Short mmCIF file of C-alpha atoms in Angstrom, two decimals:
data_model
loop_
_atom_site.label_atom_id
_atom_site.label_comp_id
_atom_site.label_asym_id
_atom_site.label_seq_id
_atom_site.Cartn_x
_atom_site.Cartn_y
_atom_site.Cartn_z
CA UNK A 1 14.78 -34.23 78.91
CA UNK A 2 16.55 -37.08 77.14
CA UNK A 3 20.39 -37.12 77.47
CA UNK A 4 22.44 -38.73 73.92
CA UNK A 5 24.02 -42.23 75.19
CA UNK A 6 27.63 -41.74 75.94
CA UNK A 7 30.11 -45.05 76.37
CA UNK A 8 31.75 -45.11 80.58
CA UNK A 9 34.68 -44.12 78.99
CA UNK A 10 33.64 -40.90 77.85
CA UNK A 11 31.91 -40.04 80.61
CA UNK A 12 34.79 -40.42 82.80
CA UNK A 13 36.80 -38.77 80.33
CA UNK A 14 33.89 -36.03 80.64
CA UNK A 15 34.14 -35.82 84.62
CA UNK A 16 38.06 -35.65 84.48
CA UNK A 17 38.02 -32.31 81.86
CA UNK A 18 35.43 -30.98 84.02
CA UNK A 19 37.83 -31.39 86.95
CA UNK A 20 40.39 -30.00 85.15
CA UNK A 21 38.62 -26.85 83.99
CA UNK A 22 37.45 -25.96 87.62
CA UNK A 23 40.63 -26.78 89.26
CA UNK A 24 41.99 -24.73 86.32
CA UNK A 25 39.45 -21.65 88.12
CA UNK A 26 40.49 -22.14 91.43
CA UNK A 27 44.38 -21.59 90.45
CA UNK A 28 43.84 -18.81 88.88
CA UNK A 29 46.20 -16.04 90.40
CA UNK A 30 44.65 -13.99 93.35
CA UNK A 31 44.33 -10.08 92.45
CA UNK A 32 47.03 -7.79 93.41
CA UNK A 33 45.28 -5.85 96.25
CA UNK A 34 43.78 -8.93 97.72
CA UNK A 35 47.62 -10.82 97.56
CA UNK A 36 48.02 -7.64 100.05
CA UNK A 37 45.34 -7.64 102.14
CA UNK A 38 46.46 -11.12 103.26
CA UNK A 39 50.11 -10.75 103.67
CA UNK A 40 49.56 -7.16 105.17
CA UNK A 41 47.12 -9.09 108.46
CA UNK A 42 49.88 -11.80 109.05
CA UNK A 43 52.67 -11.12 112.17
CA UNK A 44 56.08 -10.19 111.64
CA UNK A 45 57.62 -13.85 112.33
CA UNK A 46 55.56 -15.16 109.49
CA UNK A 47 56.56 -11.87 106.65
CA UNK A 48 60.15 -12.67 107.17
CA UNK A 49 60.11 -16.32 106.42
CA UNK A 50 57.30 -15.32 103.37
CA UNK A 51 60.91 -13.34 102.55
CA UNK A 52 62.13 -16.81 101.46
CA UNK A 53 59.03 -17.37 98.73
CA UNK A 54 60.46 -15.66 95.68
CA UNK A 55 62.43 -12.38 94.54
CA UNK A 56 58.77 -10.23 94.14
CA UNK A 57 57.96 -11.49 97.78
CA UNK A 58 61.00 -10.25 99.60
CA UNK A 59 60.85 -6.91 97.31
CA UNK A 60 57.34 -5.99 98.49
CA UNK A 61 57.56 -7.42 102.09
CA UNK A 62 60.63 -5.01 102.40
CA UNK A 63 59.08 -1.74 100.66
CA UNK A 64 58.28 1.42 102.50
CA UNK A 65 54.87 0.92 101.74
CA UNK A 66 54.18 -2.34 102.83
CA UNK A 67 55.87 -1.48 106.17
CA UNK A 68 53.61 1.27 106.37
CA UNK A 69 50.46 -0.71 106.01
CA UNK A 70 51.46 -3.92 108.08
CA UNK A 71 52.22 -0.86 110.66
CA UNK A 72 48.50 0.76 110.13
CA UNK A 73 46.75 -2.39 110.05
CA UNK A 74 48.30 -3.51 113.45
CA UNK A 75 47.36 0.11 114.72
CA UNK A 76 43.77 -0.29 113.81
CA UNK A 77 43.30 -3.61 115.14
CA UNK A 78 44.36 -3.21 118.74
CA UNK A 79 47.33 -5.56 117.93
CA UNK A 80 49.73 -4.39 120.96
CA UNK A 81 52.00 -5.95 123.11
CA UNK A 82 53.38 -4.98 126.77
CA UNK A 83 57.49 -6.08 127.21
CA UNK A 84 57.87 -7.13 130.36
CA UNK A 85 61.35 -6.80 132.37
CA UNK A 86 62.66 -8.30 135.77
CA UNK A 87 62.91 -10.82 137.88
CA UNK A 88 59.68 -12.68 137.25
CA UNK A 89 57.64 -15.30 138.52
CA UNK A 90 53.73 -16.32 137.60
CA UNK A 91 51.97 -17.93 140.66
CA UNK A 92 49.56 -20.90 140.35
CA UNK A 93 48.06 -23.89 142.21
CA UNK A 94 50.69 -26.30 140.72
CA UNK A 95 53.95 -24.73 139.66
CA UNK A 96 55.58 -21.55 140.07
CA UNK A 97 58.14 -20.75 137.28
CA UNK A 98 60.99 -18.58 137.35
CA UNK A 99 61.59 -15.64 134.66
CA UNK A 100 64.67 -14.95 136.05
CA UNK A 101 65.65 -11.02 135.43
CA UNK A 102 64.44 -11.70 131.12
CA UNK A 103 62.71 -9.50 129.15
CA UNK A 104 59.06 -11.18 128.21
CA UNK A 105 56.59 -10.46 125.21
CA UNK A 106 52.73 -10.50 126.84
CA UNK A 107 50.00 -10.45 124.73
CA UNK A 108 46.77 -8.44 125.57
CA UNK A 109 45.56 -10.16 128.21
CA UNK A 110 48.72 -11.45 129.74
CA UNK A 111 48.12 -15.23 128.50
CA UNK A 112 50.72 -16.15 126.33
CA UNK A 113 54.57 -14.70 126.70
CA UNK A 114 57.67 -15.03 125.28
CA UNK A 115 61.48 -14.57 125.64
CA UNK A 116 62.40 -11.37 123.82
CA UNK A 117 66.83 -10.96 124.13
CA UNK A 118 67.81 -7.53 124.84
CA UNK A 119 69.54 -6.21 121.24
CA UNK A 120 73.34 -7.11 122.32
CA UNK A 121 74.20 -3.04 122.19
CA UNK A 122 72.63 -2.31 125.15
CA UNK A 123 74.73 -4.05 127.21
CA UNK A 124 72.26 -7.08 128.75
CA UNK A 125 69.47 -4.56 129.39
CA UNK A 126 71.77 -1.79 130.60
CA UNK A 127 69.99 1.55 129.60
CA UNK A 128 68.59 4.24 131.42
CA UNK A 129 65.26 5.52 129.17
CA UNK A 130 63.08 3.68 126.18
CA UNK A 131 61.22 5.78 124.43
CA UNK A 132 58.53 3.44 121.92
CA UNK A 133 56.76 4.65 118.51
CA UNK A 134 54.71 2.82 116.18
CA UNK A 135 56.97 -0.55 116.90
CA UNK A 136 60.31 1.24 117.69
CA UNK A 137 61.56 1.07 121.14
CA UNK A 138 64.68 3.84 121.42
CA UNK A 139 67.34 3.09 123.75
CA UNK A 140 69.33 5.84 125.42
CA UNK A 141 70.75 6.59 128.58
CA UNK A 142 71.10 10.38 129.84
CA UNK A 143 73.15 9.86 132.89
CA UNK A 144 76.04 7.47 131.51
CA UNK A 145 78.06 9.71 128.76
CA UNK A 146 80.95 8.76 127.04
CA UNK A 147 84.48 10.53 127.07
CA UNK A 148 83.17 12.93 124.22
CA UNK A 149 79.86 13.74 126.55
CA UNK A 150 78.30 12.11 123.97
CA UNK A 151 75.21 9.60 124.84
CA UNK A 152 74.50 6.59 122.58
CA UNK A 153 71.25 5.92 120.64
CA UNK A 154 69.75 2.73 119.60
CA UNK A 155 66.69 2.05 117.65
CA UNK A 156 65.61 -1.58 118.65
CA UNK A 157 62.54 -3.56 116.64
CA UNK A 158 61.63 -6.72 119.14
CA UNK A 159 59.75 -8.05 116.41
CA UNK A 160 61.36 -7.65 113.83
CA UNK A 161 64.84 -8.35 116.15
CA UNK A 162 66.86 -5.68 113.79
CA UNK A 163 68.63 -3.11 115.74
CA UNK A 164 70.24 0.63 114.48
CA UNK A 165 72.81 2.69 116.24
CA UNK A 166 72.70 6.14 115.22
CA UNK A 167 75.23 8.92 114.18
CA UNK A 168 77.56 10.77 116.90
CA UNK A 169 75.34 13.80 118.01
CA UNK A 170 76.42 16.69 116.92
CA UNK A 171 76.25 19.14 120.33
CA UNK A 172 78.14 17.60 123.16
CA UNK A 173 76.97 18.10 126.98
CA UNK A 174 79.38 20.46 128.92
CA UNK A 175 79.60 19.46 132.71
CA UNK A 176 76.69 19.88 135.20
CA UNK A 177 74.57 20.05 131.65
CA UNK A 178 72.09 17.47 130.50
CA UNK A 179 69.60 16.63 127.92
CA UNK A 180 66.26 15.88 127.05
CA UNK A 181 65.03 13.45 124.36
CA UNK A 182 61.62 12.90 121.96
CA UNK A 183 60.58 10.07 119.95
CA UNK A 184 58.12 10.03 117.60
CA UNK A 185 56.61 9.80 114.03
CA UNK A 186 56.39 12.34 111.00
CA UNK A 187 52.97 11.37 108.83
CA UNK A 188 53.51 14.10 106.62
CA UNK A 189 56.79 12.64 105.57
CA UNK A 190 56.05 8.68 106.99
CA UNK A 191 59.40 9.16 108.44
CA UNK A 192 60.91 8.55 112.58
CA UNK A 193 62.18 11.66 114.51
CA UNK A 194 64.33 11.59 117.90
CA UNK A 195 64.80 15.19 119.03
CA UNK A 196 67.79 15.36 121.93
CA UNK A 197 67.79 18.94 123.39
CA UNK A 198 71.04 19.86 125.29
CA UNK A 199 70.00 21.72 128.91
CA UNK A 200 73.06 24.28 130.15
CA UNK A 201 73.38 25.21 133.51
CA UNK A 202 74.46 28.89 134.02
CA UNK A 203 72.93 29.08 137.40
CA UNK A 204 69.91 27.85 136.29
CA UNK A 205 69.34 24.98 133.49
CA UNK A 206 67.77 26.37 130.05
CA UNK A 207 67.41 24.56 127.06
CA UNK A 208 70.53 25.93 125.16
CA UNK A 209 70.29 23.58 121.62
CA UNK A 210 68.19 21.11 119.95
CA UNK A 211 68.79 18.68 117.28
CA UNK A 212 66.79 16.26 115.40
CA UNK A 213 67.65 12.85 113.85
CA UNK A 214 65.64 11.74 110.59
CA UNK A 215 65.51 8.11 109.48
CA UNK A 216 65.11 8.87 106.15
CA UNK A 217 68.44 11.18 106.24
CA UNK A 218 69.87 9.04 108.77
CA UNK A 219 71.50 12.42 110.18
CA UNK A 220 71.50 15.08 112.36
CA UNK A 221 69.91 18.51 112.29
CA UNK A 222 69.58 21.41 113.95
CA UNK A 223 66.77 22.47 115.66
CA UNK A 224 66.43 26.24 115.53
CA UNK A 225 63.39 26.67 117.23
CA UNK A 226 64.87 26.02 121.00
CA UNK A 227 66.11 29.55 120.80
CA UNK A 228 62.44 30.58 121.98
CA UNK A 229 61.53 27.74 124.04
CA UNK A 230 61.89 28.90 128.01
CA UNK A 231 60.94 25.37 128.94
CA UNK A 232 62.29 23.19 131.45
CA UNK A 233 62.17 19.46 131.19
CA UNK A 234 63.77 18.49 135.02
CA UNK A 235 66.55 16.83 134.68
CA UNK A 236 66.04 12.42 135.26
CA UNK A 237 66.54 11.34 138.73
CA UNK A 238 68.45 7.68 139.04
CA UNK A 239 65.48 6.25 141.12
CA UNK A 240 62.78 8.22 139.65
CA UNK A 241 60.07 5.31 138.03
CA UNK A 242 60.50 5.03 134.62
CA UNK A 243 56.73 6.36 133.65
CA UNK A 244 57.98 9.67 135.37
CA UNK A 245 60.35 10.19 133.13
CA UNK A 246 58.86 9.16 129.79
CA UNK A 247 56.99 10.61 127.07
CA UNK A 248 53.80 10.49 125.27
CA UNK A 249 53.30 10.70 121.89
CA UNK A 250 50.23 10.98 120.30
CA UNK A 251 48.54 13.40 117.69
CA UNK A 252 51.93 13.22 116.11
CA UNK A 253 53.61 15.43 119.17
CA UNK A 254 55.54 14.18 121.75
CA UNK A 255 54.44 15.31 124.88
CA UNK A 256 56.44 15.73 128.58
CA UNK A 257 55.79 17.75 131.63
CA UNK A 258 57.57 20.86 132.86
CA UNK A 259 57.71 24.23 133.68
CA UNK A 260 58.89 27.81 132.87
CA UNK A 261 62.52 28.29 133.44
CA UNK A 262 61.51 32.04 135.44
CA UNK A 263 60.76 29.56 138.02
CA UNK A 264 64.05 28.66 138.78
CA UNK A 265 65.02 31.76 139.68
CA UNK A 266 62.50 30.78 142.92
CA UNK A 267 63.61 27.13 143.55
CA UNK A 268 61.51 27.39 147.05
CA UNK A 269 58.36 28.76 145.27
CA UNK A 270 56.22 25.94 143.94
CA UNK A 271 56.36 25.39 140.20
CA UNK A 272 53.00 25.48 137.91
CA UNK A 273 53.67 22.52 135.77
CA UNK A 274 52.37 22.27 132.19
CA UNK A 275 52.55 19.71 129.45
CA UNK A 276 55.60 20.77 126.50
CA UNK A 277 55.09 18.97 123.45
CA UNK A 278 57.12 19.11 120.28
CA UNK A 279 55.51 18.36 116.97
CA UNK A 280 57.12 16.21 114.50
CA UNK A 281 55.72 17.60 111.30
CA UNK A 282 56.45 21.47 111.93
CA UNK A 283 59.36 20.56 114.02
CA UNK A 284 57.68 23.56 116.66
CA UNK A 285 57.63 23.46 120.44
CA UNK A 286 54.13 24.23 122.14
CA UNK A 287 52.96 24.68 125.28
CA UNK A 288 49.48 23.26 126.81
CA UNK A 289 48.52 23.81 130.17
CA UNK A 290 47.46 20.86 132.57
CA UNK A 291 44.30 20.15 134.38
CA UNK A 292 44.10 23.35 137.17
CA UNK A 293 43.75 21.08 140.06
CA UNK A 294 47.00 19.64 139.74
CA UNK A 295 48.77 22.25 137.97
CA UNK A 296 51.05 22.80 141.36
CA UNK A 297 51.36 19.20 142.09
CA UNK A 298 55.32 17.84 142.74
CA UNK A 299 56.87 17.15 139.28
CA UNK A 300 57.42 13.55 140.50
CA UNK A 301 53.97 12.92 140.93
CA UNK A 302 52.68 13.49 137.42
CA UNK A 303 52.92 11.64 134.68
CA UNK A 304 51.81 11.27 130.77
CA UNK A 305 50.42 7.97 128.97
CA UNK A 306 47.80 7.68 126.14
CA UNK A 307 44.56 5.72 126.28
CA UNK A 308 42.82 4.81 123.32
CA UNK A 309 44.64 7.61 121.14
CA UNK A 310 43.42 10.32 123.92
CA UNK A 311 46.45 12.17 125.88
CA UNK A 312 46.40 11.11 129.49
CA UNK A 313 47.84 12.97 132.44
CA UNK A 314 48.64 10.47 136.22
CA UNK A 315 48.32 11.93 139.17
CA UNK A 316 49.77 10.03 142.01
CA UNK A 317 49.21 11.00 145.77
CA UNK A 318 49.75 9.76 149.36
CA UNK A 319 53.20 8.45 149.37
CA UNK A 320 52.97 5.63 151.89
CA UNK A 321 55.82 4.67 154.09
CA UNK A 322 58.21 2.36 154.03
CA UNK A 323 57.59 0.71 150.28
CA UNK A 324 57.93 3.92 149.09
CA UNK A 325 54.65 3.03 147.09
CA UNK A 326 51.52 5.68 146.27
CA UNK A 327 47.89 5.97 148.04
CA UNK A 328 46.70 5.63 144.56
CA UNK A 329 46.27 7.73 141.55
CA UNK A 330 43.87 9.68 139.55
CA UNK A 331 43.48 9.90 135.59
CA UNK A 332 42.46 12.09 133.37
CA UNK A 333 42.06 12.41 129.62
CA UNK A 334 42.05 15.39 126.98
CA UNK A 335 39.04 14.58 125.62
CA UNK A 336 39.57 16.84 122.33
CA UNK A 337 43.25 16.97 121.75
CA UNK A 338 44.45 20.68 122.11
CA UNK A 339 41.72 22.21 124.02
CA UNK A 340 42.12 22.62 127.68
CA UNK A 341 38.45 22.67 128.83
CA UNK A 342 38.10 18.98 127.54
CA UNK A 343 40.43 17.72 130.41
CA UNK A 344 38.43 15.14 131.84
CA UNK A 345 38.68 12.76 135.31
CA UNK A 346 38.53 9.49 134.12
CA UNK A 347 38.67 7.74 137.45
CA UNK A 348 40.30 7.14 141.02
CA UNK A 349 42.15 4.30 141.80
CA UNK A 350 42.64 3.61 145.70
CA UNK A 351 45.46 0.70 145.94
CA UNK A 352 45.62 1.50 149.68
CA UNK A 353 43.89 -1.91 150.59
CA UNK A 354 45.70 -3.93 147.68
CA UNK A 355 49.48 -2.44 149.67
CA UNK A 356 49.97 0.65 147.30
CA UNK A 357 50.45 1.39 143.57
CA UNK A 358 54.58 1.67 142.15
CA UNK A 359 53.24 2.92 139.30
CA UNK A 360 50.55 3.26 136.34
CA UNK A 361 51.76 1.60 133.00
CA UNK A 362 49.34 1.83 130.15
CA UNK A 363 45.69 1.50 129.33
CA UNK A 364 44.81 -1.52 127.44
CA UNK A 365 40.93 -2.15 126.13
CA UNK A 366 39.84 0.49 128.00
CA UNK A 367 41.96 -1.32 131.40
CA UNK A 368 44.83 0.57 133.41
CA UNK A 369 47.60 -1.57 133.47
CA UNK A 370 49.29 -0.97 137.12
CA UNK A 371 52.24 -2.24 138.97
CA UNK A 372 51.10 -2.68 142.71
CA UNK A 373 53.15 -3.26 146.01
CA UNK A 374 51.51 -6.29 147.30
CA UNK A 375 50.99 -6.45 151.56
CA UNK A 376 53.06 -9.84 151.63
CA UNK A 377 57.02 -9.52 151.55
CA UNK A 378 56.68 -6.21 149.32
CA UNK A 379 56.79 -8.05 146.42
CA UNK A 380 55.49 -6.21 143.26
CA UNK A 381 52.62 -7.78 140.90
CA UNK A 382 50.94 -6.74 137.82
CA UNK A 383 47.20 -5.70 137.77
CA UNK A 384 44.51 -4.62 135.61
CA UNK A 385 41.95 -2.17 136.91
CA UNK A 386 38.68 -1.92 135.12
CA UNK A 387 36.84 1.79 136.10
CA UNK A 388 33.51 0.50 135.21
CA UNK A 389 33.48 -2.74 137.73
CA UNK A 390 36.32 -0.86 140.26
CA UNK A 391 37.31 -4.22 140.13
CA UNK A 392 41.41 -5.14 139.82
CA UNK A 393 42.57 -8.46 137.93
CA UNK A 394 45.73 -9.68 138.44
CA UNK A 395 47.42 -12.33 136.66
CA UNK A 396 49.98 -14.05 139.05
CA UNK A 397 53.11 -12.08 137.31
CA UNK A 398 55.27 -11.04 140.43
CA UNK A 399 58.34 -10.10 141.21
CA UNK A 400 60.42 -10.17 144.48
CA UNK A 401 62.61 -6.90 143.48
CA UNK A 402 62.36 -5.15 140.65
CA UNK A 403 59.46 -5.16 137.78
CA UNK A 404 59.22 -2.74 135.11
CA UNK A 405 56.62 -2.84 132.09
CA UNK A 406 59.22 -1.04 129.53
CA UNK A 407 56.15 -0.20 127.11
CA UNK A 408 53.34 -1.23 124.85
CA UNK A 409 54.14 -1.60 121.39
CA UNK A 410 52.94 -2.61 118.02
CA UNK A 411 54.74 -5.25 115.73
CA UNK A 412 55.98 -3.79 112.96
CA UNK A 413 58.91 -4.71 110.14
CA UNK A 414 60.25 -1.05 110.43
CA UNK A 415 64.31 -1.06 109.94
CA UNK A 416 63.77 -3.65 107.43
CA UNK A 417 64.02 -1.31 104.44
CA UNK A 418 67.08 0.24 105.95
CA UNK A 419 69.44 -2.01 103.94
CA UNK A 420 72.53 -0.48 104.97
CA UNK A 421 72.17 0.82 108.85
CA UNK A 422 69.98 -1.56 110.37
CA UNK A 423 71.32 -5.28 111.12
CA UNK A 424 69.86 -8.37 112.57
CA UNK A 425 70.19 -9.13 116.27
CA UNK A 426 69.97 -13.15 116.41
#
């Protein structure tokens, strides 16, 4: 094939238009849902500077709906975080650098960390629960009340560093009463709950009200259904560990542990203890019961987590002396949410040789996050245990007092659509 003769000048003319035209291709706006898909996979840090792009950027980076997702697509890909609070050190052959009492952002695998400041309402990290869902972390504490008996609330996003304090309660706490609070997410109506139920004490504590704060409202309600819930939720000890005293949400309930309030006509009989959940949808209170063998275990030695979306019940045993520290622990899984039968042991963890287990944290890619009491000084260190090797890994995070792994979360940009309630906490 014979090509016509063409002058250089045209054929560099040629080569440039051809340039042109697929350069031309290339630009060529990106579809809609595939604009999305990209900005929906990026972290938090890098949405809110995207803010800055244009008008159309900062209006769909802010939506409900693109919270949603960025939430969801974190959820599905295992992209959690553990917060970290103490008086920290990591060990190594070189250097040994002080955290000095922070709060720290670990990844995964305990590798990379950052400084995360406490949101300025709580005082420099003064709080006495944290309740997290779907990358909220809820600040509260039950034993310091305010003239009014009144305790405070505070939504906190670490990621996102926006913070939300929310409406006066509307049922105060008598004295010698306390309450109880839930945390957790409606998918019916995409929207976050926190359920505070008010315990009276008329020689014995029963749950006497309940009321629920909606984000989407942004106020209280009551919740009618406590008037046929004969549940206890003990009352939080000062020194109990904060895993003892948490919640679990999962299957869109949050879950605690507890017992009928007939037992407290009996204080010196022992208690069966059960797992009380509350879901979030039906706003209804249910009862499921708890594996048999450890059914009439102390309340302080059980506690609830979730591992890989599966409820997950702790139970510690052999208090050893002096650290106050545990034997070890063993934990087990609802295998099919709601039905007892599927209450599974996962595994045993003996710590006894390692100088005792403070407490079990999470599970993390299919890992139990502990806090152990090492043998030298009683310092406390973070380990991994792995049931399928019975192997432990530990990362040289220690502290020489107090360590507490406040929770796993998810980054999310949740609070960022709440225009008017929710404000930045640089």
């Amino acid at each position: 094939m014979s090509f016509p003769h063409l002058p250089l000048s045209a054929l560099r003319h040629q080569g440039h238009n051809k340039r042109k035209e697929k350069f031309t291709e290339m630009s060529e706006p990106l579809p809609q849902e595939l604009h999305i898909d990209i900005l929906v996979s990026l972290p938090v840090k890098s949405l809110l500077r995207f803010q800055c792009v244009s008008k159309s950027w900062k209006s769909l980076i802010g939506s409900t709906d693109f919270i949603s997702m960025h939430t969801k697509h974190n959820e599905s890909t295992d992209n959690y975080a553990h917060l970290v609070e103490g008086d920290l050190y990591r060990t190594g052959k070189k250097e040994e650098k002080d955290f000095r009492g922070e709060l720290h952002q670990f990844d995964n695998f305990f590798c990379e960390f950052k400084k995360i400041e406490f949101p300025s309402q709580t005082e420099d990290g003064c709080f006495g629960t944290v309740l997290d869902c779907k990358g909220l972390l809820l600040f509260t504490d039950p034993w310091v009340l305010n003239g009014d008996r009144f305790e405070r609330f505070i939504l906190w996003n670490p990621a996102a560093r926006l913070t939300m304090t929310l409406p006066t309660p509307c049922i105060d706490i008598p004295n010698l009463n306390f309450s109880a609070h839930g945390f957790g997410f409606d998918d019916e109506s995409s929207d976050y709950k926190v359920l505070r139920m008010v315990y009276g004490y008329n020689g014995r504590y029963i749950a006497e009200a309940a009321e629920l704060f909606k984000l989407r409202t942004g106020a209280w309600e009551t919740v009618s259904a406590i008037d046929d819930f004969h549940y206890v939720i003990p009352k939080p000890e000062i020194y109990t560990r904060p895993s003892h005293r948490a919640q679990a949400f999962v299957n869109g309930a949050t879950h605690w542990v507890g017992y009928h309030s007939r037992f407290l006509k009996y204080p010196h009989i022992q208690k069966e203890l059960v797992v009380l959940l509350f879901r979030m949808s039906s706003e209804e209170f249910r009862v499921m019961k708890l594996p048999d063998v450890i059914t009439v275990s102390k309340f302080s030695s059980i506690s609830l987590g979730v591992s890989g979306g599966l409820l997950s019940v702790i139970h510690y045993n052999g208090v050893l002396r002096g650290n106050g520290s545990y034997n070890g622990c063993c934990v087990w899984l609802m295998k099919e949410y709601g039905v007892i039968e599927s209450w599974t042991k996962q595994c045993t963890i003996d710590l006894r040789d390692e100088g005792g287990l403070w407490e079990t944290i999470s599970f993390r890619n299919k890992r139990v996050l502990l806090v152990i009491v090492s043998k030298r000084k009683n310092s406390k260190k973070l380990g991994l245990y792995d049931p399928k090797t019975n192997r432990f890994l530990h990362h040289g995070i220690r502290s020489r007092s107090c360590l507490n792994i406040m929770n796993t979360y998810v980054e999310s940009l949740v609070l960022l659509d709440q225009k008017v309630n929710a404000v930045p906490d640089y």
